Every structure is written in structure tokens, then in C-alpha cells.
Coordinates of C-alpha atoms in Angstrom, one line a residue:
M1 CA -244.9 -150.9 3.2
S2 CA -247.1 -151.0 6.1
E3 CA -246.7 -152.8 9.1
A4 CA -249.0 -154.7 8.2
E5 CA -247.7 -155.9 5.1
K6 CA -244.2 -156.7 6.4
P7 CA -243.8 -160.5 6.5
A8 CA -243.5 -162.1 10.3
I9 CA -240.8 -162.9 11.8
P10 CA -240.4 -166.5 12.3
G11 CA -239.5 -167.1 15.8
S12 CA -236.5 -169.3 15.5
L13 CA -234.4 -168.8 12.4
P14 CA -231.4 -170.6 11.2
E15 CA -227.8 -168.6 12.0
A16 CA -225.5 -168.3 9.5
V17 CA -222.6 -169.8 9.8
V18 CA -219.3 -168.2 9.0
D19 CA -216.3 -169.9 6.9
E20 CA -213.1 -168.7 8.5
W21 CA -210.6 -171.0 6.4
G22 CA -212.0 -168.7 3.8
K23 CA -211.6 -165.4 5.5
Q24 CA -207.8 -166.4 6.7
F25 CA -206.7 -167.6 3.3
P26 CA -208.1 -166.4 -0.1
V27 CA -207.9 -169.5 -2.2
I28 CA -207.3 -167.1 -4.8
W29 CA -203.3 -166.3 -3.5
L30 CA -203.1 -170.0 -4.1
L31 CA -201.6 -170.3 -7.1
P32 CA -199.8 -167.8 -7.0
L33 CA -198.3 -170.1 -3.7
I34 CA -197.7 -172.6 -5.8
A35 CA -196.3 -170.8 -8.3
L36 CA -193.6 -169.7 -5.6
L37 CA -192.9 -173.1 -4.5
I38 CA -192.4 -174.6 -8.0
G39 CA -189.8 -171.2 -8.7
G40 CA -188.3 -171.5 -5.2
W41 CA -188.0 -174.7 -5.8
L42 CA -186.2 -174.7 -9.6
V43 CA -183.8 -171.7 -7.7
V44 CA -182.8 -174.5 -5.0
K45 CA -182.4 -177.2 -8.1
A46 CA -180.3 -174.6 -10.6
I47 CA -178.0 -173.7 -7.2
I48 CA -177.4 -177.3 -6.3
E49 CA -176.7 -178.2 -9.5
Q50 CA -174.5 -175.4 -10.3
G51 CA -171.2 -175.9 -10.6
P52 CA -167.8 -174.3 -9.0
E53 CA -166.8 -170.6 -10.1
V54 CA -162.9 -170.5 -11.1
V55 CA -160.6 -167.9 -11.7
I56 CA -158.0 -167.8 -14.3
Q57 CA -155.7 -165.5 -14.7
F58 CA -153.8 -164.9 -18.0
Q59 CA -151.6 -162.0 -19.7
T60 CA -153.5 -161.7 -22.7
A61 CA -157.4 -162.8 -23.0
E62 CA -156.6 -163.6 -27.2
G63 CA -159.0 -166.3 -28.2
I64 CA -161.7 -166.2 -25.1
E65 CA -165.1 -164.8 -25.6
E66 CA -167.4 -164.2 -22.7
G67 CA -170.5 -167.0 -23.1
K68 CA -168.4 -169.1 -26.1
T69 CA -164.9 -170.0 -24.9
L70 CA -165.4 -173.6 -23.2
V71 CA -163.0 -175.3 -21.0
K72 CA -162.1 -178.8 -22.0
Y73 CA -160.3 -181.6 -20.5
R74 CA -159.5 -184.4 -22.8
D75 CA -161.6 -183.0 -25.3
V76 CA -164.9 -183.2 -22.7
I77 CA -166.5 -179.9 -22.4
V78 CA -166.0 -179.6 -18.5
G79 CA -166.9 -175.5 -18.2
K80 CA -167.3 -172.3 -20.0
V81 CA -166.2 -169.0 -19.8
K82 CA -168.4 -166.4 -18.1
T83 CA -167.5 -163.4 -18.3
V84 CA -163.3 -161.9 -18.9
R85 CA -162.0 -158.5 -17.1
F86 CA -159.3 -156.9 -16.5
A87 CA -157.7 -157.0 -13.5
E88 CA -157.6 -153.5 -11.4
D89 CA -154.3 -152.6 -12.5
L90 CA -154.4 -153.8 -16.1
T91 CA -151.7 -155.6 -16.2
H92 CA -153.5 -159.3 -17.1
V93 CA -156.7 -160.0 -17.5
L94 CA -158.9 -162.1 -15.1
V95 CA -161.5 -165.1 -16.4
K96 CA -164.5 -166.8 -15.1
A97 CA -165.1 -169.6 -16.5
E98 CA -168.7 -172.6 -14.5
M99 CA -167.4 -175.5 -14.1
V100 CA -169.5 -178.5 -14.7
P101 CA -170.4 -180.6 -11.4
G102 CA -168.5 -182.8 -9.9
M103 CA -165.3 -181.0 -11.1
E104 CA -165.0 -180.0 -7.6
R105 CA -162.2 -182.3 -6.5
H106 CA -160.3 -181.1 -9.1
L107 CA -159.8 -178.2 -8.8
I108 CA -156.5 -178.0 -6.8
E109 CA -153.6 -175.8 -6.3
S110 CA -151.7 -178.2 -8.6
T111 CA -154.3 -178.5 -11.4
R112 CA -153.1 -175.5 -15.0
F113 CA -155.3 -174.1 -17.5
W114 CA -154.0 -172.5 -20.7
V115 CA -155.3 -171.4 -23.6
V116 CA -155.7 -173.8 -26.8
R117 CA -154.7 -171.6 -30.5
P118 CA -152.6 -172.4 -33.0
R119 CA -148.9 -172.0 -32.1
V120 CA -145.7 -173.5 -34.1
D121 CA -142.9 -173.9 -31.6
S122 CA -139.8 -176.6 -31.3
G123 CA -140.2 -177.5 -34.9
E124 CA -143.9 -178.4 -34.0
I125 CA -147.4 -177.0 -34.8
S126 CA -150.5 -177.6 -32.8
G127 CA -153.8 -176.2 -32.6
L128 CA -154.5 -176.3 -36.1
G129 CA -158.3 -177.5 -35.2
T130 CA -158.6 -174.2 -33.5
L131 CA -158.7 -172.7 -36.5
I132 CA -162.1 -173.7 -37.2
S133 CA -163.2 -174.7 -33.9
G134 CA -162.0 -171.4 -32.1
A135 CA -159.6 -171.8 -29.3
Y136 CA -160.3 -173.5 -26.1
V137 CA -159.1 -173.2 -22.8
A138 CA -157.8 -176.5 -21.7
M139 CA -157.2 -178.0 -17.9
D140 CA -154.6 -180.6 -16.5
P141 CA -156.2 -181.7 -13.1
G142 CA -153.5 -181.4 -10.0
K143 CA -152.4 -184.2 -8.0
E144 CA -151.6 -182.8 -5.1
G145 CA -152.6 -179.5 -3.4
D146 CA -155.8 -177.6 -1.2
E147 CA -159.0 -177.2 -3.0
S148 CA -158.2 -173.5 -4.6
R149 CA -161.4 -171.3 -7.3
E150 CA -158.3 -169.3 -8.2
F151 CA -154.8 -169.9 -10.9
V152 CA -152.4 -168.6 -12.9
G153 CA -153.0 -169.9 -16.4
L154 CA -150.0 -171.2 -18.0
E155 CA -148.9 -168.9 -21.6
T156 CA -147.3 -171.9 -23.1
P157 CA -148.7 -175.1 -23.0
P158 CA -147.0 -177.5 -20.2
V159 CA -145.1 -180.3 -22.1
I160 CA -145.3 -182.7 -19.7
K161 CA -149.5 -183.5 -18.5
S162 CA -150.1 -184.9 -15.3
N163 CA -150.9 -188.0 -16.5
E164 CA -148.1 -189.1 -18.4
R165 CA -145.5 -191.4 -16.2
G166 CA -141.8 -190.4 -16.0
T167 CA -139.2 -189.4 -14.2
V168 CA -137.8 -185.7 -13.6
Y169 CA -134.2 -185.3 -14.2
H170 CA -132.2 -181.5 -13.7
L171 CA -129.0 -181.0 -15.8
R172 CA -125.9 -178.6 -15.1
A173 CA -124.9 -176.9 -18.3
E174 CA -122.3 -174.2 -19.2
K175 CA -124.4 -172.6 -21.9
A176 CA -128.1 -173.5 -23.3
S177 CA -127.0 -173.4 -26.9
S178 CA -130.0 -174.4 -29.2
L179 CA -132.1 -175.5 -27.0
S180 CA -135.5 -174.8 -26.1
V181 CA -138.6 -176.1 -24.4
G182 CA -140.0 -179.6 -26.1
A183 CA -137.0 -180.6 -27.3
P184 CA -136.4 -184.4 -27.3
V185 CA -134.7 -186.5 -25.5
Y186 CA -132.8 -188.7 -27.2
Y187 CA -131.8 -192.7 -26.3
R188 CA -130.4 -195.2 -29.5
Q189 CA -131.4 -192.1 -31.8
I190 CA -135.1 -193.2 -30.2
A191 CA -136.8 -189.8 -28.5
V192 CA -138.2 -190.3 -25.2
G193 CA -138.6 -187.3 -23.1
Q194 CA -138.5 -183.6 -23.4
V195 CA -136.8 -180.9 -22.5
T196 CA -139.3 -179.2 -19.5
G197 CA -137.8 -176.1 -18.9
Y198 CA -134.4 -174.0 -19.1
R199 CA -132.8 -170.6 -16.7
L200 CA -130.1 -169.5 -15.3
A201 CA -128.5 -170.4 -12.2
K202 CA -129.1 -168.3 -8.7
D203 CA -125.6 -167.7 -9.6
H204 CA -126.0 -167.0 -13.1
A205 CA -122.6 -169.9 -13.5
F206 CA -124.3 -172.1 -15.2
V207 CA -128.3 -173.1 -17.4
D208 CA -130.6 -174.7 -15.3
V209 CA -132.4 -177.8 -17.5
D210 CA -135.1 -179.8 -16.8
V211 CA -135.8 -182.9 -18.5
F212 CA -138.2 -185.2 -18.7
V213 CA -138.3 -188.5 -19.6
E214 CA -140.7 -191.3 -20.0
A215 CA -141.8 -194.2 -18.1
P216 CA -140.7 -197.2 -18.5
H217 CA -137.0 -195.8 -20.7
D218 CA -136.8 -194.2 -17.3
F219 CA -135.1 -196.5 -16.0
Y220 CA -131.7 -196.6 -18.1
V221 CA -131.4 -193.4 -16.6
R222 CA -128.4 -194.5 -14.0
R223 CA -126.5 -192.7 -11.7
G224 CA -123.4 -193.3 -13.8
S225 CA -125.3 -191.8 -17.4
R226 CA -124.0 -189.1 -19.3
F227 CA -126.6 -186.6 -20.9
W228 CA -124.8 -184.2 -24.2
N229 CA -126.0 -181.7 -26.3
V230 CA -126.6 -182.7 -29.9
G231 CA -128.3 -180.1 -31.3
G232 CA -127.0 -178.9 -34.4
V233 CA -124.2 -180.1 -36.3
D234 CA -120.6 -181.1 -34.1
V235 CA -117.7 -181.7 -36.3
S236 CA -115.1 -182.0 -34.0
I237 CA -110.8 -182.6 -34.1
D238 CA -109.9 -184.7 -32.1
P239 CA -106.6 -187.8 -32.2
A240 CA -108.7 -190.5 -34.3
G241 CA -109.3 -187.9 -37.2
V242 CA -112.1 -185.4 -38.0
T243 CA -115.4 -186.5 -36.6
V244 CA -119.0 -185.3 -37.8
E245 CA -122.4 -185.7 -35.5
L246 CA -125.7 -185.0 -36.3
E247 CA -128.3 -187.2 -33.8
S248 CA -131.2 -186.1 -36.0
F249 CA -133.1 -183.7 -38.3
A250 CA -135.3 -182.6 -35.7
S251 CA -132.3 -181.7 -33.5
L252 CA -130.8 -179.6 -35.7
I253 CA -133.9 -177.3 -35.7
S254 CA -135.1 -177.7 -32.5
G255 CA -132.0 -178.5 -30.5
G256 CA -132.2 -181.6 -28.5
I257 CA -130.5 -183.9 -25.6
A258 CA -129.0 -187.5 -25.7
F259 CA -127.7 -189.7 -23.0
E260 CA -126.8 -193.3 -22.5
T261 CA -124.8 -195.2 -19.8
P262 CA -121.2 -196.0 -19.8
L263 CA -120.6 -199.8 -20.1
S264 CA -118.4 -200.4 -16.8
L265 CA -121.8 -198.6 -15.1
T266 CA -124.9 -199.8 -16.2
D267 CA -125.0 -202.3 -12.9
S268 CA -125.6 -199.0 -10.8
E269 CA -128.7 -198.3 -8.9
Q270 CA -131.0 -196.6 -11.4
A271 CA -131.2 -192.7 -10.9
P272 CA -134.3 -191.5 -8.8
E273 CA -136.3 -187.6 -9.5
D274 CA -135.0 -184.9 -9.8
T275 CA -131.2 -186.3 -9.9
V276 CA -128.4 -183.6 -10.8
F277 CA -125.8 -184.7 -14.1
R278 CA -123.9 -182.6 -15.9
L279 CA -124.7 -181.7 -19.6
Y280 CA -122.1 -181.8 -21.5
P281 CA -121.3 -180.1 -24.8
N282 CA -120.9 -183.1 -27.2
Y283 CA -120.7 -186.6 -27.5
A284 CA -116.8 -186.4 -27.3
R285 CA -116.9 -184.2 -24.2
T286 CA -118.5 -187.5 -22.3
R287 CA -115.6 -189.7 -22.6
E288 CA -113.2 -187.3 -21.8
K289 CA -113.8 -187.3 -17.7
P290 CA -112.7 -190.5 -16.2
V291 CA -116.5 -192.9 -15.8
S292 CA -115.9 -193.3 -12.1
R293 CA -113.7 -192.1 -9.5
G294 CA -109.9 -191.8 -10.8
Y295 CA -106.9 -192.1 -8.3
R296 CA -104.1 -188.8 -9.1
Y297 CA -100.6 -189.8 -10.7
R298 CA -98.0 -186.9 -11.1
V299 CA -95.4 -186.2 -14.3
D300 CA -93.0 -184.4 -14.5
L301 CA -92.7 -183.2 -17.7
S302 CA -89.7 -180.8 -19.5
G303 CA -89.3 -179.0 -22.7
D304 CA -92.5 -177.3 -25.1
I305 CA -95.4 -179.5 -24.3
R306 CA -97.9 -177.1 -26.2
G307 CA -100.9 -179.3 -27.1
L308 CA -101.0 -181.0 -24.3
L309 CA -104.7 -179.8 -22.9
V310 CA -106.4 -180.9 -19.4
S311 CA -108.8 -183.2 -20.3
A312 CA -106.4 -184.6 -22.8
P313 CA -106.4 -188.2 -22.5
V314 CA -103.8 -191.0 -21.0
E315 CA -103.3 -194.5 -22.9
L316 CA -101.2 -197.3 -22.1
M317 CA -99.8 -198.9 -25.1
G318 CA -102.7 -197.1 -27.0
V319 CA -105.6 -197.6 -24.9
R320 CA -107.0 -194.9 -22.6
V321 CA -106.5 -195.3 -19.3
G322 CA -107.0 -192.0 -17.7
T323 CA -107.2 -188.4 -18.1
V324 CA -105.3 -185.3 -17.6
M325 CA -106.7 -183.5 -15.1
Q326 CA -104.0 -180.3 -14.4
I327 CA -101.3 -178.8 -15.5
D328 CA -98.9 -176.6 -13.2
P329 CA -95.8 -174.9 -14.7
Y330 CA -93.2 -173.7 -12.6
L331 CA -89.2 -173.2 -13.2
D332 CA -86.4 -175.4 -11.8
L333 CA -83.8 -173.7 -10.2
E334 CA -81.5 -176.5 -10.5
T335 CA -81.7 -176.8 -14.3
K336 CA -82.5 -173.8 -15.0
Q337 CA -85.6 -175.1 -17.1
A338 CA -89.2 -174.7 -17.9
R339 CA -91.5 -177.5 -15.8
R340 CA -94.6 -178.7 -16.0
T341 CA -96.1 -180.7 -13.5
V342 CA -98.9 -182.9 -15.0
F343 CA -101.4 -184.3 -13.2
I344 CA -103.0 -187.5 -14.0
E345 CA -105.8 -189.9 -13.0
L346 CA -106.0 -193.8 -13.5
E347 CA -108.8 -195.6 -13.7
A348 CA -109.8 -198.9 -12.2
E349 CA -111.3 -200.0 -14.8
K350 CA -109.1 -199.7 -17.4
M351 CA -105.9 -200.7 -15.4
L352 CA -108.0 -203.4 -13.6
R353 CA -109.1 -206.8 -14.7
I354 CA -112.6 -207.0 -13.5
E355 CA -111.9 -210.3 -11.6
E356 CA -109.0 -208.2 -10.2
R357 CA -111.4 -205.2 -9.0
A358 CA -114.3 -207.2 -7.5
D359 CA -114.9 -206.4 -4.2
L360 CA -112.9 -203.8 -3.6
E361 CA -113.6 -200.4 -2.9
G362 CA -112.2 -196.9 -1.5
E363 CA -108.5 -197.1 -0.6
Q364 CA -107.9 -200.9 -1.3
L365 CA -109.1 -200.4 -4.6
E366 CA -107.0 -197.3 -4.9
K367 CA -103.6 -199.6 -3.0
A368 CA -104.6 -202.3 -6.1
V369 CA -103.9 -199.8 -8.7
G370 CA -100.7 -198.9 -7.3
S371 CA -100.0 -202.2 -6.9
R372 CA -100.5 -202.5 -11.1
V373 CA -98.8 -199.1 -11.9
E374 CA -95.3 -200.5 -9.5
V375 CA -95.2 -203.5 -11.8
L376 CA -95.2 -201.7 -15.1
L377 CA -92.5 -199.2 -13.3
A378 CA -90.1 -202.1 -12.5
R379 CA -90.5 -203.1 -16.2
G380 CA -89.8 -200.0 -17.6
L381 CA -93.2 -197.5 -17.2
R382 CA -92.6 -194.3 -18.1
A383 CA -94.6 -191.2 -19.6
R384 CA -94.3 -188.8 -22.1
L385 CA -95.3 -186.6 -24.7
E386 CA -96.6 -187.8 -28.2
T387 CA -98.6 -186.3 -31.0
T388 CA -101.4 -187.6 -32.3
N389 CA -102.9 -185.2 -34.4
L390 CA -100.1 -182.9 -36.8
L391 CA -102.6 -181.0 -38.5
T392 CA -103.7 -179.3 -35.1
G393 CA -100.7 -180.2 -33.0
Q394 CA -102.7 -182.1 -30.0
K395 CA -100.6 -183.8 -27.5
I396 CA -101.7 -186.5 -24.8
I397 CA -99.5 -188.5 -22.1
A398 CA -98.5 -192.1 -23.6
L399 CA -97.2 -194.7 -20.8
D400 CA -95.0 -197.2 -22.6
L401 CA -93.1 -199.9 -21.5
M402 CA -89.4 -198.8 -22.4
A403 CA -86.5 -201.9 -23.1
D404 CA -83.8 -199.0 -21.7
A405 CA -85.2 -197.7 -19.5
K406 CA -83.7 -198.8 -15.2
P407 CA -86.6 -200.6 -13.5
V408 CA -87.2 -198.0 -10.1
K409 CA -89.7 -198.0 -7.2
L410 CA -92.9 -195.9 -7.0
V411 CA -92.6 -192.7 -4.6
S412 CA -94.9 -190.0 -4.3
R413 CA -93.7 -186.2 -3.7
D414 CA -95.9 -183.8 -2.5
G415 CA -98.6 -185.9 -1.5
Y416 CA -98.7 -187.8 -5.3
P417 CA -97.2 -191.0 -6.6
V418 CA -94.6 -190.2 -9.4
I419 CA -94.2 -191.9 -13.1
P420 CA -91.0 -191.4 -14.1
A421 CA -91.1 -189.0 -17.5
A422 CA -89.2 -190.0 -20.9
P423 CA -88.1 -187.4 -23.5
G424 CA -91.4 -186.8 -25.9
E425 CA -91.0 -187.6 -29.8
M426 CA -90.1 -184.0 -30.0
E427 CA -87.4 -183.7 -27.8
Q428 CA -85.6 -187.3 -28.7
L429 CA -86.4 -185.8 -32.0
G430 CA -83.9 -183.0 -30.8
E431 CA -81.4 -185.3 -29.2
A432 CA -80.6 -187.2 -32.8
L433 CA -80.2 -183.8 -34.4
T434 CA -78.0 -182.6 -31.6
R435 CA -75.8 -185.0 -31.8
T436 CA -75.4 -185.3 -35.9
L437 CA -74.7 -181.5 -35.5
A438 CA -71.8 -183.0 -33.1
K439 CA -70.7 -185.1 -35.6
L440 CA -70.7 -182.6 -38.2
E441 CA -68.5 -180.2 -36.3
K442 CA -66.0 -183.5 -36.2
L443 CA -65.4 -183.6 -39.5
P444 CA -63.4 -181.5 -41.7
L445 CA -65.7 -179.7 -43.5
D446 CA -62.7 -176.9 -44.6
R447 CA -61.0 -179.5 -46.5
M448 CA -63.8 -181.5 -47.9
V449 CA -65.5 -178.2 -49.0
R450 CA -61.7 -177.4 -50.3
N451 CA -61.4 -180.9 -51.8
A452 CA -65.3 -180.6 -53.7
D453 CA -64.0 -177.5 -54.6
Q454 CA -61.1 -178.9 -56.9
M455 CA -63.2 -181.7 -57.9
M456 CA -66.1 -179.9 -59.5
I457 CA -63.4 -177.7 -60.9
S458 CA -61.6 -181.1 -62.5
L459 CA -65.4 -181.7 -63.4
D460 CA -65.8 -178.9 -65.1
K461 CA -62.9 -179.0 -67.3
L462 CA -63.4 -182.5 -68.7
A463 CA -67.0 -181.2 -69.5
Q464 CA -65.2 -178.5 -71.4
A465 CA -62.9 -180.8 -73.2
A466 CA -66.0 -183.9 -73.8
S467 CA -68.2 -181.0 -75.0
K468 CA -65.3 -179.9 -77.7
A469 CA -64.4 -183.7 -78.5
L470 CA -67.7 -185.1 -78.9
P471 CA -68.9 -183.8 -82.6
S472 CA -65.9 -185.5 -84.1
L473 CA -67.0 -188.6 -81.6
V474 CA -70.7 -188.8 -83.2
D475 CA -69.5 -189.1 -86.3
E476 CA -66.7 -191.8 -85.9
T477 CA -69.4 -193.4 -84.5
H478 CA -71.8 -193.6 -87.5
E479 CA -69.3 -194.3 -89.4
A480 CA -68.4 -197.2 -87.5
L481 CA -72.3 -198.7 -87.7
D482 CA -72.3 -197.8 -91.4
A483 CA -69.3 -200.4 -91.5
T484 CA -71.0 -203.3 -89.1
D485 CA -74.5 -202.9 -90.5
E486 CA -72.7 -203.3 -94.6
A487 CA -70.6 -206.4 -92.5
M488 CA -74.0 -207.7 -91.2
R489 CA -75.2 -207.5 -94.2
G490 CA -72.2 -209.0 -96.2
I491 CA -73.0 -212.4 -93.7
D492 CA -76.3 -212.8 -94.7
A493 CA -75.3 -212.7 -98.4
L494 CA -72.9 -215.3 -97.9
V495 CA -74.8 -217.9 -95.6
A496 CA -78.0 -217.4 -97.4
E497 CA -79.7 -220.6 -99.4
E498 CA -77.5 -218.8 -102.6
G499 CA -74.6 -218.3 -101.6
A500 CA -71.2 -219.9 -101.8
L501 CA -71.2 -220.8 -97.7
G502 CA -74.8 -221.5 -98.2
T503 CA -74.8 -223.7 -101.1
E504 CA -72.2 -225.9 -99.7
F505 CA -74.1 -225.8 -96.2
Y506 CA -77.4 -227.3 -97.9
A507 CA -75.5 -230.2 -99.9
A508 CA -74.0 -231.4 -97.4
V509 CA -77.0 -231.8 -95.0
R510 CA -79.1 -233.5 -98.1
E511 CA -76.1 -236.2 -98.3
L512 CA -76.4 -236.4 -95.1
Q513 CA -80.2 -237.2 -94.9
L514 CA -79.5 -239.8 -97.5
A515 CA -76.8 -241.3 -95.3
A516 CA -79.5 -241.2 -92.3
R517 CA -81.9 -242.9 -94.2
A518 CA -79.3 -245.5 -95.5
V519 CA -78.5 -246.5 -92.0
R520 CA -81.9 -246.4 -91.3
L521 CA -83.4 -249.4 -93.7
M522 CA -80.0 -250.9 -92.8
A523 CA -81.3 -250.8 -89.2
E524 CA -84.3 -252.3 -90.5
Y525 CA -83.0 -255.2 -92.9
L526 CA -81.2 -256.2 -89.7
E527 CA -84.0 -256.3 -87.8
R528 CA -85.6 -258.2 -89.5
H529 CA -82.7 -260.4 -90.7
P530 CA -80.3 -260.4 -87.5
E531 CA -78.9 -264.4 -90.1
S532 CA -77.6 -262.5 -92.6
L533 CA -74.7 -261.0 -89.7
L534 CA -73.3 -264.1 -89.9
K535 CA -74.8 -265.6 -93.3
G536 CA -74.7 -262.5 -95.3
K537 CA -77.5 -260.5 -97.0
D538 CA -80.0 -263.2 -98.9
E539 CA -79.5 -262.2 -102.6
S540 CA -82.3 -264.3 -103.4
P541 CA -85.5 -262.6 -104.6

């Protein structure tokens, strides 16, 4: 194209406008940016709404599956297991679970986790529902402690949940017997609690048992309450005879504990939590010890005391008033006899009436018991051994008022007031036997024996003579009986109606009947005609 053909350029051309915004941020990137913002918001939202994660330590992961096993509280889903892995030392497994939002404040140190699966324990079957739904991790929110995200799971379900009301007590037993965790605690044969655990004491001398008594039944656990083991069948032989005790069929299988408060201590205050009680092996043992503080007395016994044991009853005229607490044997050098000092404790509740011991405590109560003993000693109180069971030979200390006992005063020996002793049953029997033997020794036994021998010889001779004469005597006796029988038959024939005497007898009887009839007719006539006695009988027709 020549210069002439080129278009003419106007003198003032419009200038192009440069779009600066479009040059700095291309519109094409707007959509990815919006998508990024939305994604970020979703991530932030997910982070904000994400629940807390906890790590629970279990011995095994039996029944737990990643992404499937749920965490529940009261059958409501509160989380899900995310991962299951071994600990570094392979001694246990660590289960990581994500909890639902809002559970943060319940994840504290006292919160407990355990795996719910089918179990048979303490005679109870639980978790059968998990046979279909699968095992799950149960949660029991704690009540106190700092927030925590790491927990040690329980291998067995807790007996007491945190939402259950009641009181925990501790018992000290000589041995565990048939107790098990979850065993029932009975009050008047009704289950009101459970055994929550047991273990050896630190010194291994006892077994410490923890029990939980539900509210409001814990109100009846008093400081003076007695706990005893009711597992199995308890057969005991005591002065009252043979006793067989069975609390319930459940306790026969899983064991159990029962408690009650003696009537004299029902007004004592309610036992606070963590109070320690003694666990007696059976109900009979709870009655052996004084129900309250006893006051110690001394009894010096002689002779054989086999059958008398520590904790044996002390009875006053048949009523138990105390307990044998200690038996100390010693040798009396003066009498050269083995003697035993028996220490007994008398209970104020048994020795004094309610009005007599009201408002008395401590030393005053002890003096009141001593005054009562002094009064009884003045009336002949004595202590003696008494056998209460001939089968087992069990003995007790019996306090009796003896008519022939001299009044004595209450004295102390080695710091203990003394109750005088009287011979026991066996000693009395021995003394009676001794007196009888002494009398026998004074008898002329040799002469009595010779006379008895001669008497026996005479009796033997008499028996021999009688034996020889007996056949003829028997014959004579038979003849006499035959003669007697013959005579009786003759008499019967004679007095019969057809006999000689019988004919005359009956004729006389008939005449007497006729005479009696004539007399009766005459009497009747005189009754109708009394004038005939003066005028004679009227012969007119």
C-alpha cells in the first residue's frame, strides 16, 4: 500500500482506558477462591464441632472394633471408637474414642470406662443384649477431679454407679469365706446393698471388705450395728441346741453379708461413711461379745474346766449378762492344785434396768454395776461352771444365788473385783460320790458278804428241795382242784329248781307270795272299810 492509499490519521484520537482491577486479580480465580473459603469454613466448623478425644487403656480389646464400637452412657451414644492400638511395651491396648461435643466437662479423673459384654458373675448374668448388638464401651461420669483425656478402663463393671445414692462402709474379717464382688448385703433378709470389693490388709492379718448400702436403708446402719457373713449354710451347736441358718438361696451361691443393730443400741447415731466394722463369721458370733462396754470381774475356778471357752456366755439365773473374755491357768502352791482365773465382763444393759442406768456414763455406770454385784453377793451370789450341752461338753459361767452361801463383800484382787466361785456340777457330783464311798468304807462289808454268801447257799438248798417236791405238789394241787370242781357241781344240782333244796325253796317262795297277796287284799279292804275293825266284816252281799 502506497502512502496515498493509507487512511488519514485524525488529529485527536481517543486514548485507550486500561482496566487496572482486571489486571491485578483475574476474574477466573474468583470461583476457586470462593470454593476455598467455603472449604475453610467447613474445616473450621468441623474443628469447632468436633468432640473431645479420649484414650482408654484396657488389658484386651476383646469385642472392640475401630469405627464401629460405640461409647454409651445410660444406653445413649456419647462417642465412638476411632482407633485401637497396642501400647509401646505391648502390655495393654489403647483405645482412642471421639466423644460427642459437650462431654468435655464430664471427662474428669473420676470418670470410669468399661467394656460391656456377656458376663456371668456372682450368680448374675449380664450383657446378654450385646450378643446381638455387639460389645460397647460404657461410661460412668465422675463427680470430682480435674479434666482428663486419658483413662484406665475397668476390667469388670463397677458395682456402684456414680448416680446411685448410699453409703460406703468397710468391714474387717478374719477370712473372705465365700464373699465375692457384687454379693448382696441384707437387712432383715432384704437386699439393700452390695459388696464392692475385698482385699488383704496391708499386714495380711485380715481381709478388708468394702460394702455399699443404698439410701435410705443406710439410715439403719448405726455405730453399734453388727455385720456377719451369711454365705452358705451355717450349722452351729450351742447351749440352745443345733441351729441351721440360711439367709437366702442367692447367698448360698454367691455369698452375702447381713447386718442388724441390737435393740439396746438402736438409739445410737447413724454410722458415717467409711466407718469400719468387724465382720463376724456367723450370726451366733455377733451375740457372743458384749453389745456395749462390759466391766471386767475375776472368778477363780478349780478343777476341770474343759469345755469353757473364751466368748462363752455368763448367765445370771438363766439370763445372759456377760461374756468370758480371758482364761488364765496357774498353780496354787498352797493347795497344790491347778486353778484357773477366768475374767468375765458384765454388761450394764443386762445388769441394770433402763431407769437405773439413765444419765449414767463412764465411771458412774461402772459403780452402778459394782453396787448391783455387791447386793447380789450379800444374798449369796456365787459363780460356778455349768454344762449346757452334754453332747459337746460346752460350759458356761453361771451366777446363782445359793441359799447356803454366806454373804461376802466385793473385794479386788490384782486390780479386778472378785466374784467367789462355788463347786461346779462335776465337783458337786464328785463330792457326793466321795461321801458315798466314805460311808461304804465304814460298813462291815466282809461280814455282809459272808452273810450274803450263806443266804445264797440257803436259798440254793431251798430251791433244790422245792424242785424235788414240786412234781408231787403239782399232782396234789390238780386233785384238790378236781375235788373242788366236783363239789361245786353237787351244790349246783342241789340248789337247782328240780333239786331237793330247790323244790322246797321255790314252794316256800310261792307260799310267801300268796301270803303277801292276802295281806295286800286285807289292807285294801281296811282302807275302804275302816269301821270293820270295830264292827267286823260286813257279810251282806
